[in-house]
GROMACS .gro file of C-alpha atoms in nm:
model
  512
    1MET     CA    1   0.000   0.000   0.000
    2ARG     CA    2   0.130   0.344  -0.090
    3LYS     CA    3   0.203   0.576   0.199
    4ILE     CA    4  -0.014   0.890   0.218
    5ASN     CA    5   0.185   1.213   0.202
    6THR     CA    6   0.024   1.415   0.484
    7ARG     CA    7   0.220   1.729   0.396
    8PHE     CA    8   0.088   1.714   0.040
    9ILE     CA    9  -0.270   1.670   0.162
   10LEU     CA   10  -0.234   1.959   0.410
   11GLY     CA   11  -0.091   2.184   0.140
   12LEU     CA   12  -0.376   2.094  -0.092
   13LEU     CA   13  -0.635   2.176   0.176
   14ILE     CA   14  -0.475   2.514   0.238
   15LEU     CA   15  -0.473   2.584  -0.135
   16LEU     CA   16  -0.841   2.491  -0.162
   17ALA     CA   17  -0.924   2.709   0.138
   18GLY     CA   18  -0.749   2.996  -0.037
   19GLU     CA   19  -0.963   2.937  -0.344
   20VAL     CA   20  -1.280   2.958  -0.129
   21ILE     CA   21  -1.169   3.284   0.028
   22ALA     CA   22  -1.085   3.425  -0.315
   23LYS     CA   23  -1.432   3.376  -0.461
   24VAL     CA   24  -1.613   3.690  -0.568
   25GLU     CA   25  -1.918   3.738  -0.350
   26PRO     CA   26  -2.182   4.007  -0.414
   27ALA     CA   27  -2.361   4.179  -0.125
   28SER     CA   28  -2.660   3.997   0.027
   29VAL     CA   29  -2.914   4.215  -0.156
   30PHE     CA   30  -2.812   4.070  -0.495
   31THR     CA   31  -3.002   3.744  -0.550
   32ASN     CA   32  -3.223   3.574  -0.805
   33ASN     CA   33  -3.564   3.743  -0.863
   34MET     CA   34  -3.445   4.086  -0.750
   35VAL     CA   35  -3.555   4.426  -0.879
   36LEU     CA   36  -3.298   4.695  -0.966
   37GLN     CA   37  -3.406   5.058  -0.966
   38ALA     CA   38  -3.475   5.206  -1.310
   39ASP     CA   39  -3.336   5.539  -1.428
   40LYS     CA   40  -3.066   5.553  -1.160
   41ASN     CA   41  -2.707   5.438  -1.173
   42ILE     CA   42  -2.692   5.082  -1.039
   43VAL     CA   43  -2.440   5.041  -0.759
   44VAL     CA   44  -2.316   4.683  -0.714
   45TRP     CA   45  -2.068   4.579  -0.446
   46GLY     CA   46  -1.931   4.283  -0.256
   47THR     CA   47  -1.614   4.106  -0.144
   48ALA     CA   48  -1.329   3.926  -0.321
   49ASP     CA   49  -0.960   3.855  -0.291
   50VAL     CA   50  -0.714   4.144  -0.299
   51ASN     CA   51  -0.653   4.251  -0.662
   52GLU     CA   52  -0.897   3.990  -0.793
   53ALA     CA   53  -1.024   4.105  -1.133
   54ILE     CA   54  -1.404   4.139  -1.128
   55THR     CA   55  -1.656   4.198  -1.406
   56VAL     CA   56  -2.024   4.269  -1.341
   57SER     CA   57  -2.266   4.265  -1.634
   58ILE     CA   58  -2.638   4.290  -1.709
   59ASN     CA   59  -2.842   4.363  -2.020
   60GLY     CA   60  -2.534   4.392  -2.242
   61VAL     CA   61  -2.360   4.642  -2.014
   62SER     CA   62  -2.061   4.564  -1.794
   63ALA     CA   63  -1.826   4.728  -1.545
   64LYS     CA   64  -1.486   4.613  -1.422
   65THR     CA   65  -1.288   4.661  -1.103
   66LYS     CA   66  -1.049   4.478  -0.870
   67GLY     CA   67  -1.075   4.361  -0.512
   68GLY     CA   68  -0.937   4.623  -0.274
   69THR     CA   69  -0.680   4.574  -0.001
   70ASP     CA   70  -0.971   4.540   0.243
   71GLY     CA   71  -1.127   4.263   0.033
   72LYS     CA   72  -1.411   4.490  -0.086
   73TRP     CA   73  -1.511   4.606  -0.431
   74LYS     CA   74  -1.779   4.829  -0.588
   75VAL     CA   75  -1.884   4.914  -0.943
   76GLU     CA   76  -2.146   5.142  -1.090
   77LEU     CA   77  -2.352   5.045  -1.393
   78PRO     CA   78  -2.534   5.311  -1.599
   79ALA     CA   79  -2.902   5.380  -1.541
   80MET     CA   80  -3.140   5.155  -1.733
   81THR     CA   81  -3.503   5.172  -1.838
   82TYR     CA   82  -3.774   4.931  -1.726
   83GLY     CA   83  -3.735   4.577  -1.848
   84GLY     CA   84  -3.632   4.218  -1.787
   85PRO     CA   85  -3.602   3.947  -1.694
   86TYR     CA   86  -3.224   3.974  -1.716
   87LYS     CA   87  -2.922   3.787  -1.584
   88LEU     CA   88  -2.688   3.973  -1.348
   89LYS     CA   89  -2.347   3.811  -1.388
   90PHE     CA   90  -2.035   3.828  -1.169
   91ILE     CA   91  -1.700   3.702  -1.299
   92GLY     CA   92  -1.393   3.681  -1.080
   93ASN     CA   93  -1.196   3.373  -0.983
   94ASN     CA   94  -1.540   3.215  -0.997
   95THR     CA   95  -1.858   3.296  -1.188
   96LEU     CA   96  -2.202   3.371  -1.039
   97SER     CA   97  -2.529   3.454  -1.214
   98MET     CA   98  -2.845   3.603  -1.064
   99THR     CA   99  -3.145   3.517  -1.281
  100ASN     CA  100  -3.494   3.661  -1.332
  101VAL     CA  101  -3.371   4.012  -1.250
  102MET     CA  102  -3.604   4.302  -1.335
  103ILE     CA  103  -3.544   4.674  -1.381
  104GLY     CA  104  -3.830   4.854  -1.211
  105GLU     CA  105  -3.925   5.057  -0.903
  106VAL     CA  106  -3.774   4.971  -0.565
  107TRP     CA  107  -3.926   5.090  -0.236
  108ILE     CA  108  -3.815   5.043   0.123
  109CYS     CA  109  -4.097   4.948   0.362
  110ALA     CA  110  -3.987   5.055   0.710
  111GLY     CA  111  -4.131   5.098   1.057
  112GLN     CA  112  -4.268   4.873   1.327
  113SER     CA  113  -4.533   4.602   1.360
  114ASN     CA  114  -4.802   4.765   1.147
  115MET     CA  115  -4.558   4.758   0.857
  116ARG     CA  116  -4.440   4.406   0.938
  117GLN     CA  117  -4.801   4.282   0.975
  118PRO     CA  118  -4.840   4.011   0.710
  119VAL     CA  119  -5.103   3.974   0.440
  120ARG     CA  120  -5.249   3.674   0.625
  121ASN     CA  121  -5.356   3.914   0.903
  122SER     CA  122  -5.533   4.162   0.674
  123ILE     CA  123  -5.905   4.170   0.597
  124ASN     CA  124  -6.020   3.920   0.334
  125ALA     CA  125  -5.685   3.746   0.377
  126LYS     CA  126  -5.785   3.418   0.213
  127GLU     CA  127  -5.913   3.594  -0.098
  128GLU     CA  128  -5.612   3.829  -0.114
  129ILE     CA  129  -5.366   3.541  -0.088
  130GLY     CA  130  -5.549   3.339  -0.352
  131ASN     CA  131  -5.541   3.631  -0.596
  132ALA     CA  132  -5.173   3.718  -0.544
  133LYS     CA  133  -5.044   3.623  -0.887
  134TYR     CA  134  -4.801   3.901  -0.970
  135LYS     CA  135  -4.475   3.769  -1.112
  136ASN     CA  136  -4.332   4.121  -1.136
  137ILE     CA  137  -4.387   4.215  -0.772
  138ARG     CA  138  -4.090   4.098  -0.568
  139PHE     CA  139  -4.024   4.092  -0.193
  140LEU     CA  140  -3.705   4.108   0.010
  141THR     CA  141  -3.782   4.063   0.381
  142ILE     CA  142  -3.484   4.147   0.601
  143PRO     CA  143  -3.474   3.914   0.907
  144LEU     CA  144  -3.544   4.067   1.248
  145ASP     CA  145  -3.204   4.141   1.394
  146GLY     CA  146  -2.994   4.383   1.592
  147SER     CA  147  -2.622   4.447   1.626
  148ALA     CA  148  -2.394   4.673   1.828
  149GLU     CA  149  -2.179   4.725   1.517
  150PRO     CA  150  -2.280   4.771   1.152
  151LYS     CA  151  -2.323   4.442   0.969
  152THR     CA  152  -2.253   4.377   0.602
  153LYS     CA  153  -2.466   4.066   0.546
  154PHE     CA  154  -2.812   3.925   0.612
  155ASN     CA  155  -2.971   3.590   0.537
  156ALA     CA  156  -3.261   3.657   0.299
  157LYS     CA  157  -3.342   3.631  -0.071
  158TRP     CA  158  -3.578   3.806  -0.309
  159VAL     CA  159  -3.896   3.609  -0.382
  160VAL     CA  160  -4.162   3.644  -0.651
  161CYS     CA  161  -4.512   3.738  -0.534
  162SER     CA  162  -4.751   3.444  -0.558
  163LYS     CA  163  -5.024   3.281  -0.355
  164THR     CA  164  -4.760   3.057  -0.198
  165THR     CA  165  -4.526   3.340  -0.094
  166VAL     CA  166  -4.740   3.644  -0.013
  167ALA     CA  167  -4.906   3.531   0.312
  168ASN     CA  168  -4.616   3.628   0.539
  169LYS     CA  169  -4.509   3.941   0.352
  170THR     CA  170  -4.577   4.298   0.457
  171ALA     CA  171  -4.946   4.369   0.392
  172THR     CA  172  -4.906   4.746   0.372
  173GLY     CA  173  -4.610   4.708   0.138
  174TYR     CA  174  -4.790   4.454  -0.079
  175PHE     CA  175  -5.107   4.658  -0.126
  176PHE     CA  176  -4.895   4.967  -0.194
  177GLY     CA  177  -4.681   4.780  -0.445
  178ARG     CA  178  -4.980   4.616  -0.610
  179LYS     CA  179  -5.144   4.951  -0.679
  180LEU     CA  180  -4.820   5.092  -0.822
  181HIS     CA  181  -4.772   4.782  -1.037
  182GLU     CA  182  -5.124   4.805  -1.176
  183ASP     CA  183  -5.105   5.177  -1.249
  184LEU     CA  184  -4.745   5.198  -1.374
  185ASP     CA  185  -4.723   4.852  -1.537
  186VAL     CA  186  -4.363   4.801  -1.421
  187ALA     CA  187  -4.185   4.562  -1.188
  188ILE     CA  188  -4.202   4.659  -0.819
  189GLY     CA  189  -3.943   4.563  -0.557
  190LEU     CA  190  -4.040   4.587  -0.188
  191ILE     CA  191  -3.768   4.571   0.080
  192ASP     CA  192  -3.915   4.517   0.428
  193VAL     CA  193  -3.689   4.651   0.705
  194SER     CA  194  -3.956   4.682   0.974
  195TYR     CA  195  -3.946   4.542   1.328
  196GLY     CA  196  -4.245   4.515   1.564
  197GLY     CA  197  -4.233   4.752   1.862
  198ALA     CA  198  -3.938   4.946   1.720
  199THR     CA  199  -3.860   5.300   1.824
  200ILE     CA  200  -3.742   5.543   1.560
  201PHE     CA  201  -3.403   5.547   1.736
  202THR     CA  202  -3.320   5.187   1.654
  203PHE     CA  203  -3.326   5.273   1.283
  204MET     CA  204  -3.081   5.565   1.325
  205ASP     CA  205  -2.708   5.517   1.291
  206LYS     CA  206  -2.480   5.616   1.578
  207GLU     CA  207  -2.379   5.948   1.419
  208THR     CA  208  -2.742   6.053   1.377
  209ILE     CA  209  -2.824   5.960   1.737
  210GLU     CA  210  -2.533   6.167   1.866
  211ASN     CA  211  -2.638   6.475   1.669
  212THR     CA  212  -3.017   6.473   1.699
  213VAL     CA  213  -3.231   6.651   1.958
  214ASP     CA  214  -3.285   6.510   2.309
  215THR     CA  215  -3.008   6.252   2.276
  216ALA     CA  216  -2.993   6.224   2.656
  217SER     CA  217  -3.345   6.079   2.670
  218ILE     CA  218  -3.256   5.824   2.398
  219TYR     CA  219  -2.953   5.700   2.592
  220ARG     CA  220  -3.158   5.707   2.914
  221LEU     CA  221  -3.407   5.469   2.752
  222ASP     CA  222  -3.118   5.246   2.640
  223ARG     CA  223  -2.992   5.230   2.999
  224ALA     CA  224  -3.340   5.161   3.135
  225ASN     CA  225  -3.387   4.870   2.894
  226ARG     CA  226  -3.048   4.725   2.983
  227LYS     CA  227  -3.134   4.756   3.353
  228LYS     CA  228  -3.465   4.574   3.303
  229PHE     CA  229  -3.286   4.293   3.126
  230GLN     CA  230  -3.016   4.270   3.393
  231THR     CA  231  -3.281   4.271   3.667
  232ALA     CA  232  -3.466   3.990   3.493
  233MET     CA  233  -3.142   3.794   3.459
  234THR     CA  234  -3.061   3.844   3.829
  235LYS     CA  235  -3.407   3.727   3.927
  236TRP     CA  236  -3.373   3.421   3.706
  237GLU     CA  237  -3.030   3.341   3.855
  238SER     CA  238  -3.152   3.389   4.215
  239ASN     CA  239  -3.437   3.147   4.148
  240GLY     CA  240  -3.186   2.875   4.069
  241ARG     CA  241  -3.228   2.931   3.696
  242LYS     CA  242  -3.577   2.791   3.716
  243GLY     CA  243  -3.839   2.900   3.468
  244TYR     CA  244  -3.737   3.077   3.150
  245LYS     CA  245  -3.410   3.255   3.087
  246PRO     CA  246  -3.454   3.615   2.973
  247THR     CA  247  -3.389   3.628   2.601
  248LYS     CA  248  -3.312   3.870   2.323
  249VAL     CA  249  -3.465   3.650   2.057
  250SER     CA  250  -3.832   3.720   1.983
  251LYS     CA  251  -3.912   3.370   1.854
  252ILE     CA  252  -3.780   3.202   2.168
  253TYR     CA  253  -3.955   3.457   2.390
  254ASN     CA  254  -4.291   3.402   2.220
  255ALA     CA  255  -4.267   3.025   2.266
  256ASN     CA  256  -4.158   3.061   2.630
  257PHE     CA  257  -4.431   3.312   2.709
  258LYS     CA  258  -4.700   3.089   2.559
  259GLN     CA  259  -4.580   2.792   2.762
  260TRP     CA  260  -4.556   3.005   3.078
  261LYS     CA  261  -4.923   3.101   3.044
  262GLU     CA  262  -5.029   2.745   2.968
  263GLU     CA  263  -4.854   2.627   3.284
  264GLY     CA  264  -5.055   2.863   3.503
  265ARG     CA  265  -4.801   3.147   3.501
  266LYS     CA  266  -4.571   2.961   3.740
  267GLY     CA  267  -4.201   3.032   3.770
  268VAL     CA  268  -4.016   3.334   3.633
  269LYS     CA  269  -4.208   3.525   3.368
  270PRO     CA  270  -4.017   3.532   3.037
  271PHE     CA  271  -3.855   3.867   2.966
  272LEU     CA  272  -3.776   4.005   2.623
  273ALA     CA  273  -3.486   4.244   2.569
  274SER     CA  274  -3.528   4.295   2.198
  275PRO     CA  275  -3.294   4.507   1.982
  276ASN     CA  276  -3.592   4.708   1.856
  277ARG     CA  277  -3.587   4.911   2.180
  278TYR     CA  278  -3.221   5.015   2.164
  279SER     CA  279  -3.068   5.297   1.959
  280SER     CA  280  -2.897   5.200   1.630
  281LEU     CA  281  -2.918   4.821   1.671
  282CYS     CA  282  -3.173   4.759   1.395
  283TYR     CA  283  -3.005   5.009   1.165
  284ASN     CA  284  -2.677   4.823   1.206
  285ALA     CA  285  -2.821   4.480   1.132
  286MET     CA  286  -3.112   4.547   0.896
  287VAL     CA  287  -3.040   4.869   0.706
  288HIS     CA  288  -2.662   4.903   0.686
  289PRO     CA  289  -2.616   4.584   0.478
  290LEU     CA  290  -2.839   4.743   0.210
  291VAL     CA  291  -2.632   5.060   0.175
  292PRO     CA  292  -2.578   5.196  -0.096
  293PHE     CA  293  -2.842   5.001  -0.297
  294SER     CA  294  -3.035   5.224  -0.539
  295VAL     CA  295  -3.401   5.275  -0.443
  296LYS     CA  296  -3.683   5.505  -0.547
  297GLY     CA  297  -3.818   5.591  -0.203
  298ALA     CA  298  -3.959   5.465   0.125
  299ILE     CA  299  -4.289   5.419   0.305
  300TRP     CA  300  -4.285   5.444   0.685
  301TYR     CA  301  -4.541   5.310   0.934
  302GLN     CA  302  -4.402   5.385   1.278
  303GLY     CA  303  -4.476   5.598   1.580
  304GLU     CA  304  -4.670   5.384   1.826
  305ALA     CA  305  -4.346   5.336   2.024
  306ASN     CA  306  -4.278   5.713   2.036
  307THR     CA  307  -4.618   5.867   2.111
  308SER     CA  308  -4.497   6.024   2.436
  309SER     CA  309  -4.267   6.265   2.248
  310PRO     CA  310  -4.462   6.437   1.966
  311GLU     CA  311  -4.250   6.754   1.965
  312SER     CA  312  -3.912   6.580   1.959
  313TYR     CA  313  -4.038   6.328   1.704
  314VAL     CA  314  -4.063   6.596   1.437
  315LYS     CA  315  -3.687   6.658   1.462
  316TRP     CA  316  -3.605   6.288   1.503
  317PHE     CA  317  -3.797   6.201   1.189
  318GLY     CA  318  -3.625   6.475   0.991
  319ASP     CA  319  -3.283   6.357   1.104
  320TYR     CA  320  -3.374   5.996   1.029
  321ILE     CA  321  -3.485   6.060   0.670
  322ASN     CA  322  -3.185   6.284   0.604
  323MET     CA  323  -2.961   5.999   0.721
  324MET     CA  324  -3.138   5.754   0.489
  325ARG     CA  325  -3.109   5.991   0.194
  326LYS     CA  326  -2.737   6.032   0.261
  327HIS     CA  327  -2.670   5.658   0.289
  328PHE     CA  328  -2.871   5.574  -0.022
  329ASN     CA  329  -2.722   5.865  -0.217
  330ASN     CA  330  -3.063   6.013  -0.295
  331THR     CA  331  -3.108   6.368  -0.162
  332GLU     CA  332  -3.467   6.388  -0.289
  333MET     CA  333  -3.569   6.040  -0.182
  334PRO     CA  334  -3.945   6.053  -0.117
  335TYR     CA  335  -4.052   5.944   0.230
  336TYR     CA  336  -4.423   5.881   0.284
  337PHE     CA  337  -4.551   5.808   0.635
  338VAL     CA  338  -4.870   5.700   0.810
  339GLN     CA  339  -5.051   5.921   1.058
  340LEU     CA  340  -5.139   5.669   1.328
  341ALA     CA  341  -5.462   5.470   1.308
  342GLY     CA  342  -5.743   5.521   1.555
  343PHE     CA  343  -5.688   5.317   1.872
  344GLU     CA  344  -5.805   5.335   2.232
  345ASN     CA  345  -5.654   5.046   2.425
  346GLN     CA  346  -5.620   4.671   2.447
  347PRO     CA  347  -5.544   4.450   2.751
  348ASN     CA  348  -5.165   4.487   2.729
  349THR     CA  349  -5.153   4.864   2.661
  350LYS     CA  350  -5.195   5.172   2.877
  351VAL     CA  351  -5.254   5.455   2.631
  352LEU     CA  352  -5.346   5.776   2.811
  353PRO     CA  353  -5.631   5.993   2.676
  354GLU     CA  354  -5.537   6.228   2.390
  355THR     CA  355  -5.182   6.087   2.366
  356TRP     CA  356  -5.227   5.962   2.011
  357ALA     CA  357  -5.434   6.268   1.917
  358LYS     CA  358  -5.142   6.493   2.009
  359PHE     CA  359  -4.893   6.267   1.837
  360ARG     CA  360  -5.092   6.276   1.511
  361LEU     CA  361  -5.066   6.654   1.511
  362GLY     CA  362  -4.692   6.617   1.566
  363GLN     CA  363  -4.676   6.379   1.271
  364GLU     CA  364  -4.847   6.637   1.053
  365GLN     CA  365  -4.565   6.878   1.142
  366CYS     CA  366  -4.324   6.631   0.982
  367LEU     CA  367  -4.457   6.749   0.647
  368LYS     CA  368  -4.227   7.049   0.682
  369HIS     CA  369  -3.943   6.818   0.583
  370PRO     CA  370  -3.900   6.825   0.203
  371PHE     CA  371  -4.006   6.537  -0.021
  372THR     CA  372  -4.238   6.386   0.238
  373GLY     CA  373  -4.605   6.299   0.234
  374MET     CA  374  -4.851   6.188   0.500
  375ILE     CA  375  -5.144   5.953   0.466
  376THR     CA  376  -5.380   5.922   0.760
  377ALA     CA  377  -5.514   5.595   0.899
  378MET     CA  378  -5.706   5.747   1.190
  379ASP     CA  379  -6.040   5.654   1.030
  380ILE     CA  380  -5.955   5.288   0.964
  381GLY     CA  381  -5.822   5.185   1.304
  382GLU     CA  382  -5.976   4.940   1.549
  383LYS     CA  383  -6.071   5.055   1.897
  384LYS     CA  384  -5.928   4.753   2.080
  385ASN     CA  385  -5.663   4.638   1.832
  386ILE     CA  386  -5.335   4.821   1.785
  387HIS     CA  387  -5.285   4.623   1.461
  388PRO     CA  388  -5.588   4.710   1.247
  389LYS     CA  389  -5.651   4.470   0.959
  390ASN     CA  390  -5.746   4.713   0.683
  391LYS     CA  391  -5.400   4.738   0.533
  392GLN     CA  392  -5.554   4.747   0.184
  393GLU     CA  393  -5.659   5.108   0.236
  394VAL     CA  394  -5.330   5.204   0.399
  395GLY     CA  395  -5.140   5.066   0.101
  396ARG     CA  396  -5.378   5.231  -0.145
  397ARG     CA  397  -5.337   5.572   0.019
  398PHE     CA  398  -4.959   5.534   0.015
  399ALA     CA  399  -4.980   5.456  -0.356
  400LEU     CA  400  -5.199   5.760  -0.426
  401SER     CA  401  -4.934   5.983  -0.266
  402ALA     CA  402  -4.655   5.820  -0.465
  403LEU     CA  403  -4.847   5.832  -0.794
  404HIS     CA  404  -4.919   6.204  -0.754
  405GLN     CA  405  -4.603   6.330  -0.584
  406THR     CA  406  -4.334   6.096  -0.717
  407TYR     CA  407  -4.464   5.976  -1.052
  408GLY     CA  408  -4.624   6.302  -1.165
  409LYS     CA  409  -4.981   6.175  -1.207
  410THR     CA  410  -5.134   6.504  -1.099
  411GLU     CA  411  -5.486   6.387  -1.179
  412VAL     CA  412  -5.464   6.144  -0.884
  413VAL     CA  413  -5.624   6.287  -0.570
  414TYR     CA  414  -5.414   6.189  -0.270
  415GLN     CA  415  -5.517   6.427   0.011
  416GLY     CA  416  -5.830   6.460   0.221
  417PRO     CA  417  -5.985   6.788   0.339
  418THR     CA  418  -5.747   7.006   0.541
  419ILE     CA  419  -5.855   7.303   0.750
  420LYS     CA  420  -5.761   7.632   0.586
  421THR     CA  421  -5.935   7.909   0.780
  422ILE     CA  422  -6.173   7.949   1.076
  423ASP     CA  423  -6.373   8.273   1.085
  424GLN     CA  424  -6.588   8.392   1.375
  425LYS     CA  425  -6.927   8.510   1.247
  426GLY     CA  426  -7.120   8.627   1.552
  427LYS     CA  427  -7.226   8.311   1.734
  428LYS     CA  428  -7.109   8.090   1.454
  429LEU     CA  429  -6.777   7.962   1.321
  430LEU     CA  430  -6.728   7.925   0.947
  431LEU     CA  431  -6.467   7.665   0.857
  432THR     CA  432  -6.307   7.663   0.513
  433PHE     CA  433  -6.120   7.355   0.388
  434GLU     CA  434  -5.886   7.282   0.101
  435HIS     CA  435  -5.839   6.953  -0.089
  436CYS     CA  436  -6.214   6.909  -0.119
  437GLU     CA  437  -6.229   6.742  -0.461
  438GLY     CA  438  -6.584   6.623  -0.516
  439GLY     CA  439  -6.708   6.836  -0.226
  440LEU     CA  440  -6.726   6.779   0.148
  441LYS     CA  441  -6.918   6.466   0.249
  442ASN     CA  442  -7.052   6.330   0.577
  443ASN     CA  443  -6.971   5.960   0.580
  444LYS     CA  444  -7.255   5.902   0.829
  445LYS     CA  445  -7.510   6.026   0.572
  446LYS     CA  446  -7.649   6.276   0.824
  447LYS     CA  447  -7.719   6.647   0.797
  448LEU     CA  448  -7.481   6.741   1.078
  449VAL     CA  449  -7.115   6.639   1.091
  450SER     CA  450  -6.993   6.511   1.427
  451GLY     CA  451  -6.637   6.484   1.553
  452PHE     CA  452  -6.587   6.853   1.641
  453SER     CA  453  -6.519   6.977   1.994
  454ALA     CA  454  -6.432   7.307   2.154
  455VAL     CA  455  -6.248   7.434   2.458
  456LEU     CA  456  -6.458   7.729   2.572
  457ASN     CA  457  -6.321   8.045   2.730
  458ASN     CA  458  -6.432   7.914   3.071
  459GLY     CA  459  -6.224   7.598   3.020
  460LYS     CA  460  -6.516   7.365   2.958
  461VAL     CA  461  -6.483   7.113   2.673
  462VAL     CA  462  -6.797   7.053   2.466
  463ALA     CA  463  -6.879   6.825   2.174
  464LEU     CA  464  -7.005   7.001   1.861
  465GLU     CA  465  -7.157   6.929   1.522
  466GLY     CA  466  -7.128   7.128   1.203
  467GLU     CA  467  -7.336   7.171   0.891
  468ILE     CA  468  -7.189   7.148   0.542
  469LYS     CA  469  -7.276   7.481   0.373
  470SER     CA  470  -7.088   7.443   0.045
  471SER     CA  471  -6.838   7.219  -0.129
  472ASN     CA  472  -6.560   7.343   0.102
  473THR     CA  473  -6.722   7.508   0.406
  474ILE     CA  474  -6.882   7.399   0.734
  475GLU     CA  475  -7.074   7.613   0.981
  476ILE     CA  476  -7.072   7.544   1.355
  477LYS     CA  477  -7.306   7.723   1.599
  478VAL     CA  478  -7.092   7.812   1.898
  479SER     CA  479  -6.947   8.117   2.074
  480GLU     CA  480  -6.694   8.199   2.345
  481VAL     CA  481  -6.451   7.950   2.194
  482LYS     CA  482  -6.084   7.933   2.291
  483ARG     CA  483  -5.988   7.631   2.078
  484LEU     CA  484  -6.168   7.434   1.808
  485ARG     CA  485  -6.080   7.072   1.741
  486TYR     CA  486  -6.171   6.797   1.500
  487ALA     CA  487  -6.109   6.422   1.546
  488TYR     CA  488  -5.910   6.504   1.857
  489ALA     CA  489  -5.907   6.168   2.034
  490ASN     CA  490  -5.700   5.851   2.037
  491TYR     CA  491  -5.988   5.670   1.867
  492PRO     CA  492  -6.161   5.963   1.696
  493ASP     CA  493  -6.504   6.019   1.549
  494CYS     CA  494  -6.405   6.135   1.199
  495PRO     CA  495  -6.691   6.120   0.944
  496LEU     CA  496  -6.579   6.411   0.723
  497TYR     CA  497  -6.443   6.314   0.379
  498ASN     CA  498  -6.404   6.462   0.034
  499GLY     CA  499  -6.585   6.326  -0.269
  500LYS     CA  500  -6.290   6.100  -0.351
  501GLY     CA  501  -6.326   5.905  -0.027
  502LEU     CA  502  -6.030   6.052   0.159
  503PRO     CA  503  -6.078   6.164   0.522
  504ALA     CA  504  -6.031   6.514   0.660
  505LEU     CA  505  -5.727   6.559   0.881
  506SER     CA  506  -5.760   6.624   1.253
  507PHE     CA  507  -5.680   6.967   1.393
  508ASP     CA  508  -5.656   7.170   1.715
  509LYS     CA  509  -5.674   7.542   1.643
  510GLU     CA  510  -5.675   7.849   1.863
  511ILE     CA  511  -5.964   8.085   1.793
  512LYS     CA  512  -5.871   8.452   1.813
   0.00000   0.00000   0.00000
């Protein structure tokens, strides 16, 4: 028998390991079935061996570069018009091909649980899932994750929209993308970077956190969350490690919590210290690996976790979107956001009266930031459910804003009635609205419009009704008024719409 040369085998293994390291590897966002943004230069990047020659090509166009000393590379392909499917090819020491690639419109879907809420939890879910046959709508769902340092990779792939894939995808994103796809007749890519319960801070990078307003309160919340987790750990340790170990993984927590309840709530209650409550962690793990991918814009459904700070939120939101525009190299990147849905309380919440009403007014102030748009969901909420199921209308309203403001379809009505002026006429107030296409309408089909209230000069708060006097005016019989309000409640009465079915915005105005 011939003697095995162990040195030869070891050398061969080392050589093979070197070959593995040397393989060109594109960033995680580049997979089969993806959508690349049309009419913008296409940035492609990844890792390779130092000085490894790399060629990236698609649709007859190619770009060349070499692996840097840090093992990274980046190329930029020229902007392309809508089309596909194409093959995105990478040639280095190895060859990779991404198939079924489309050139279309790419949107980030960001926020917390109401953005993450899947199609299977929307109204008419069974019918919606059965009808989801859109081969040119594509989803990329970034896994829930957090990291103390910026990551470069994630474990997810683009998938084609179908009745077998859509059930667990973002409902708001899907209904938004579906409307765009139907109206624009182009491929739509939807990147979901939402995380249930997330604060706005967790989606900000460290630099943004350090330079925004009220940074001290953000770090104070970080410390409080760490203390809660440490307290839970200490309690678990002192109980002889009986019961359930506090965890930072939502899936494990949910399973433990369910079992804890089923066992009569005995032992240590499971505790969740999720990254969604800490500054920058979700940005580092879920957003940073996407940078600098070319996108059209973003839709944002977040705020429930920040309702206690409506004034600061206006600045936080502005700093957040400026950060995103910088990272994605798009200074005019449109950012459309949801004004929170109507909600009162559910068993596990303690929402104080008027908290969400005040926050909605703060959200409206976010419109001062350029290239933004707000769609309201206050009329389609559920009194006892913080996750309302009518995501079809949320997605449709997002799409109306994008069609009008981003895609130039000025005939599309995307705003509901907004208060313009309030004039005192003796013992009456005359309210004039704008954005009243089709005229003012009372959704309750009654003569008088409810939902108004007033703070009188004596401090008393009274409910009021108004009468529609013309296509854009309402008259309210009242005097001695200090402030006039409409839909000013966490779960508001809001029956006023325009003729296009879009609700009037809430307001709280001083009467002089």
